Amino acid sequence: MALLLPDTLPTLQTVTGRFVLAPFTALDVEPLARLLARDEIWSQGFSDSEARPAGEAELMAFADRRFAGLQVFSVYQQLPLGQSRFVGTTGITEHDEWTERVKIGRTVLDPDFWGAKVNHEVKITLLDWLFSCGAGRVECDVDARNQRSLSSLARFGFTAEGTRRRSSRNVDGVWRDFVILSLLTEEWPELRPRALASLTGQMPAGLLAV
């Protein structure tokens, strides 16, 4: 099956119905900038290649620049009475139709939701969609210091293929290493039921309510 990604992203609902993935728009820049103001986001090595923006205007310009031209989803929590809450982003940073390769990234999630399997649930939805579009290989690069993401992806079934050393230089001149991870379409049918099962009973009651 050849990789065929649409020019316009669809709107996707996660398996529990708690979250929706919708195309990232200009209206999402401001809530994303508010998330990027959180110290926790930067503690995992987020975008050390650039100086951390200071103030609302710089944060909005940074978010707009970093997400421009990419196929990125905004993640929203579904709330009662038709309301929703912006939770973060995830999406596609590169793809190649000939090799059926898709690189995912730009994943930023509200720290209030860390540890609640939200990223796990969102990735199931994203992977389901990508493999249905003909992706043969889904890959991501993770800063070697980001143990939270590396552990999460390993539990999910991604294979760490190696470390690309001295890959990029921080704004302070220090070089960064990145771990390359991948998941193949042939692996997904076996891994998906395990990923779904791990959601059961793993989410705090306050986040289960919709």
Coordinates of C-alpha atoms in Angstrom, one line a residue:
M1 CA 0.0 0.0 0.0
A2 CA 1.5 3.3 -1.1
L3 CA 1.8 6.2 1.3
L4 CA -0.8 8.8 0.5
L5 CA -1.3 11.6 3.0
P6 CA -4.0 14.2 2.4
D7 CA -3.2 17.8 1.9
T8 CA -5.6 18.7 4.7
L9 CA -5.5 16.8 7.9
P10 CA -8.8 15.2 9.1
T11 CA -10.3 15.5 12.5
L12 CA -9.7 12.3 14.6
Q13 CA -11.3 11.1 17.8
T14 CA -9.2 9.0 20.2
V15 CA -10.3 5.5 21.3
T16 CA -11.9 6.6 24.6
G17 CA -13.6 9.6 23.0
R18 CA -12.0 11.9 25.6
F19 CA -9.8 13.7 23.0
V20 CA -10.0 15.0 19.5
L21 CA -7.1 15.6 17.1
A22 CA -7.9 18.6 14.8
P23 CA -5.8 20.4 12.3
F24 CA -3.5 23.0 13.9
T25 CA -4.6 26.6 13.0
A26 CA -3.6 30.1 13.7
L27 CA -6.2 30.1 16.5
D28 CA -4.0 27.5 18.3
V29 CA -0.9 29.6 18.4
E30 CA -1.9 31.5 21.5
P31 CA -2.8 28.4 23.7
L32 CA 0.3 26.7 22.5
A33 CA 2.4 29.7 23.5
R34 CA 0.8 29.5 27.0
L35 CA 2.0 25.8 27.2
L36 CA 5.4 26.7 26.1
A37 CA 5.7 29.2 28.9
R38 CA 5.7 26.3 31.4
D39 CA 9.2 25.4 32.8
E40 CA 8.4 21.7 32.6
I41 CA 8.3 21.8 28.8
W42 CA 11.9 23.0 28.6
S43 CA 13.3 20.8 31.3
Q44 CA 13.3 17.9 28.9
G45 CA 15.6 19.6 26.3
F46 CA 12.8 21.1 24.2
S47 CA 14.4 23.2 21.4
D48 CA 17.7 23.9 23.1
S49 CA 18.9 24.9 19.6
E50 CA 17.2 28.2 20.1
A51 CA 17.1 30.6 23.0
R52 CA 14.0 30.2 25.1
P53 CA 11.5 32.9 24.2
A54 CA 10.7 35.5 26.9
G55 CA 7.3 37.0 27.1
E56 CA 4.0 36.3 25.3
A57 CA 5.0 38.0 22.0
E58 CA 8.2 36.0 21.6
L59 CA 6.5 32.7 22.6
M60 CA 3.7 33.3 20.0
A61 CA 6.3 34.1 17.3
F62 CA 8.3 31.0 18.2
A63 CA 5.2 28.7 18.1
D64 CA 4.1 30.2 14.8
R65 CA 7.6 29.8 13.3
R66 CA 8.2 26.3 14.5
F67 CA 4.9 24.9 13.4
A68 CA 4.5 26.8 10.1
G69 CA 4.1 24.6 7.0
L70 CA 3.9 21.3 9.0
Q71 CA 1.0 18.9 9.2
V72 CA 0.3 19.2 12.9
F73 CA -2.7 18.2 14.9
S74 CA -4.0 20.2 17.9
V75 CA -5.2 17.9 20.7
Y76 CA -8.3 19.0 22.6
Q77 CA -9.9 17.4 25.6
Q78 CA -13.7 17.0 25.2
L79 CA -15.6 18.6 28.0
P80 CA -19.3 18.7 29.0
L81 CA -21.7 21.1 27.2
G82 CA -19.7 21.0 24.0
Q83 CA -16.7 22.7 25.5
S84 CA -13.1 21.7 25.0
R85 CA -9.7 22.3 26.4
F86 CA -6.4 22.7 24.4
V87 CA -4.0 20.0 25.6
G88 CA -1.2 20.3 23.1
T89 CA 0.0 19.2 19.7
T90 CA 1.5 16.3 17.7
G91 CA 2.0 15.7 14.0
I92 CA 4.2 15.0 11.0
T93 CA 7.5 16.7 10.5
E94 CA 8.7 14.8 7.4
H95 CA 7.4 12.2 5.0
D96 CA 8.6 10.4 1.9
E97 CA 6.0 8.6 -0.3
W98 CA 8.6 6.5 -2.1
T99 CA 10.0 4.9 1.0
E100 CA 6.6 5.1 2.9
R101 CA 8.5 6.8 5.7
V102 CA 6.8 9.3 8.1
K103 CA 8.6 11.2 10.9
I104 CA 6.4 12.4 13.7
G105 CA 7.2 15.1 16.2
R106 CA 6.2 18.6 17.5
T107 CA 4.6 16.8 20.4
V108 CA 3.9 19.2 23.2
L109 CA 1.5 18.2 25.9
D110 CA 0.2 20.2 28.9
P111 CA 2.2 19.1 32.0
D112 CA -1.0 18.8 33.9
F113 CA -1.8 15.7 31.8
W114 CA 1.6 14.1 32.2
G115 CA 1.4 10.6 33.6
A116 CA -2.2 10.2 32.6
K117 CA -1.6 8.1 29.4
V118 CA -2.7 11.0 27.2
N119 CA 0.3 10.9 24.9
H120 CA -0.2 7.1 24.7
E121 CA -3.8 7.5 23.7
V122 CA -3.1 10.2 21.2
K123 CA -0.3 8.2 19.6
I124 CA -2.6 5.2 19.1
T125 CA -4.9 7.4 17.1
L126 CA -2.1 9.0 15.2
L127 CA -0.5 5.7 14.3
D128 CA -3.9 4.1 13.3
W129 CA -4.4 7.0 10.9
L130 CA -0.8 7.0 9.5
F131 CA -0.8 3.2 8.9
S132 CA -4.2 3.5 7.2
C133 CA -2.7 6.1 4.9
G134 CA 0.0 3.6 3.8
A135 CA 2.9 4.5 6.2
G136 CA 5.4 1.6 6.3
R137 CA 7.7 3.1 8.8
V138 CA 7.0 5.7 11.5
E139 CA 10.0 7.2 13.2
C140 CA 10.9 9.9 15.6
D141 CA 14.1 11.5 17.0
V142 CA 14.2 12.1 20.7
D143 CA 16.8 14.2 22.7
A144 CA 18.9 11.6 24.5
R145 CA 18.2 13.5 27.8
N146 CA 14.4 13.1 27.4
Q147 CA 14.0 9.9 29.4
R148 CA 10.3 10.5 29.8
S149 CA 9.7 10.3 26.1
L150 CA 12.2 7.5 25.5
S151 CA 10.7 5.3 28.2
S152 CA 7.2 6.0 26.9
L153 CA 8.0 5.1 23.3
A154 CA 9.9 1.9 24.4
R155 CA 6.8 0.7 26.3
F156 CA 4.7 1.5 23.3
G157 CA 6.7 -0.7 21.1
F158 CA 9.1 1.6 19.2
T159 CA 12.5 0.2 18.6
A160 CA 15.5 2.3 19.4
E161 CA 17.8 1.9 16.4
G162 CA 20.7 4.0 17.7
T163 CA 21.9 7.4 18.7
R164 CA 22.8 10.1 16.2
R165 CA 25.7 11.7 18.1
R166 CA 26.6 15.4 17.9
S167 CA 23.5 16.0 15.9
S168 CA 22.7 19.6 16.6
R169 CA 24.2 22.5 18.6
N170 CA 22.5 24.2 21.5
V171 CA 22.2 27.9 21.7
D172 CA 24.9 27.7 24.4
G173 CA 27.3 25.8 22.0
V174 CA 26.8 22.4 23.6
W175 CA 26.1 19.5 21.2
R176 CA 23.0 17.4 21.4
D177 CA 22.6 13.6 20.8
F178 CA 19.4 12.2 19.5
V179 CA 18.0 8.7 19.8
I180 CA 16.3 7.4 16.6
L181 CA 13.2 5.2 17.1
S182 CA 10.9 3.5 14.7
L183 CA 7.7 1.4 14.4
L184 CA 6.8 -0.6 11.3
T185 CA 3.5 -1.3 9.8
E186 CA 4.1 -5.1 10.1
E187 CA 4.6 -4.7 13.9
W188 CA 1.5 -2.6 14.5
P189 CA -1.2 -5.3 14.4
E190 CA 0.5 -7.2 17.2
L191 CA 1.4 -4.1 19.3
R192 CA -1.9 -2.2 19.0
P193 CA -3.9 -4.5 21.3
R194 CA -1.2 -4.3 23.9
A195 CA -1.2 -0.5 23.6
L196 CA -5.0 -0.4 24.0
A197 CA -4.9 -2.7 27.0
S198 CA -2.4 -0.5 28.8
L199 CA -4.9 2.4 28.8
T200 CA -7.3 0.4 31.1
G201 CA -7.3 1.6 34.6
Q202 CA -4.3 3.9 34.1
M203 CA -6.0 7.3 34.0
P204 CA -6.9 9.3 37.1
A205 CA -10.7 9.6 37.7
G206 CA -10.6 13.3 37.2
L207 CA -9.3 12.9 33.7
L208 CA -11.8 10.2 32.8
A209 CA -14.8 12.4 33.2
V210 CA -16.1 14.1 30.0

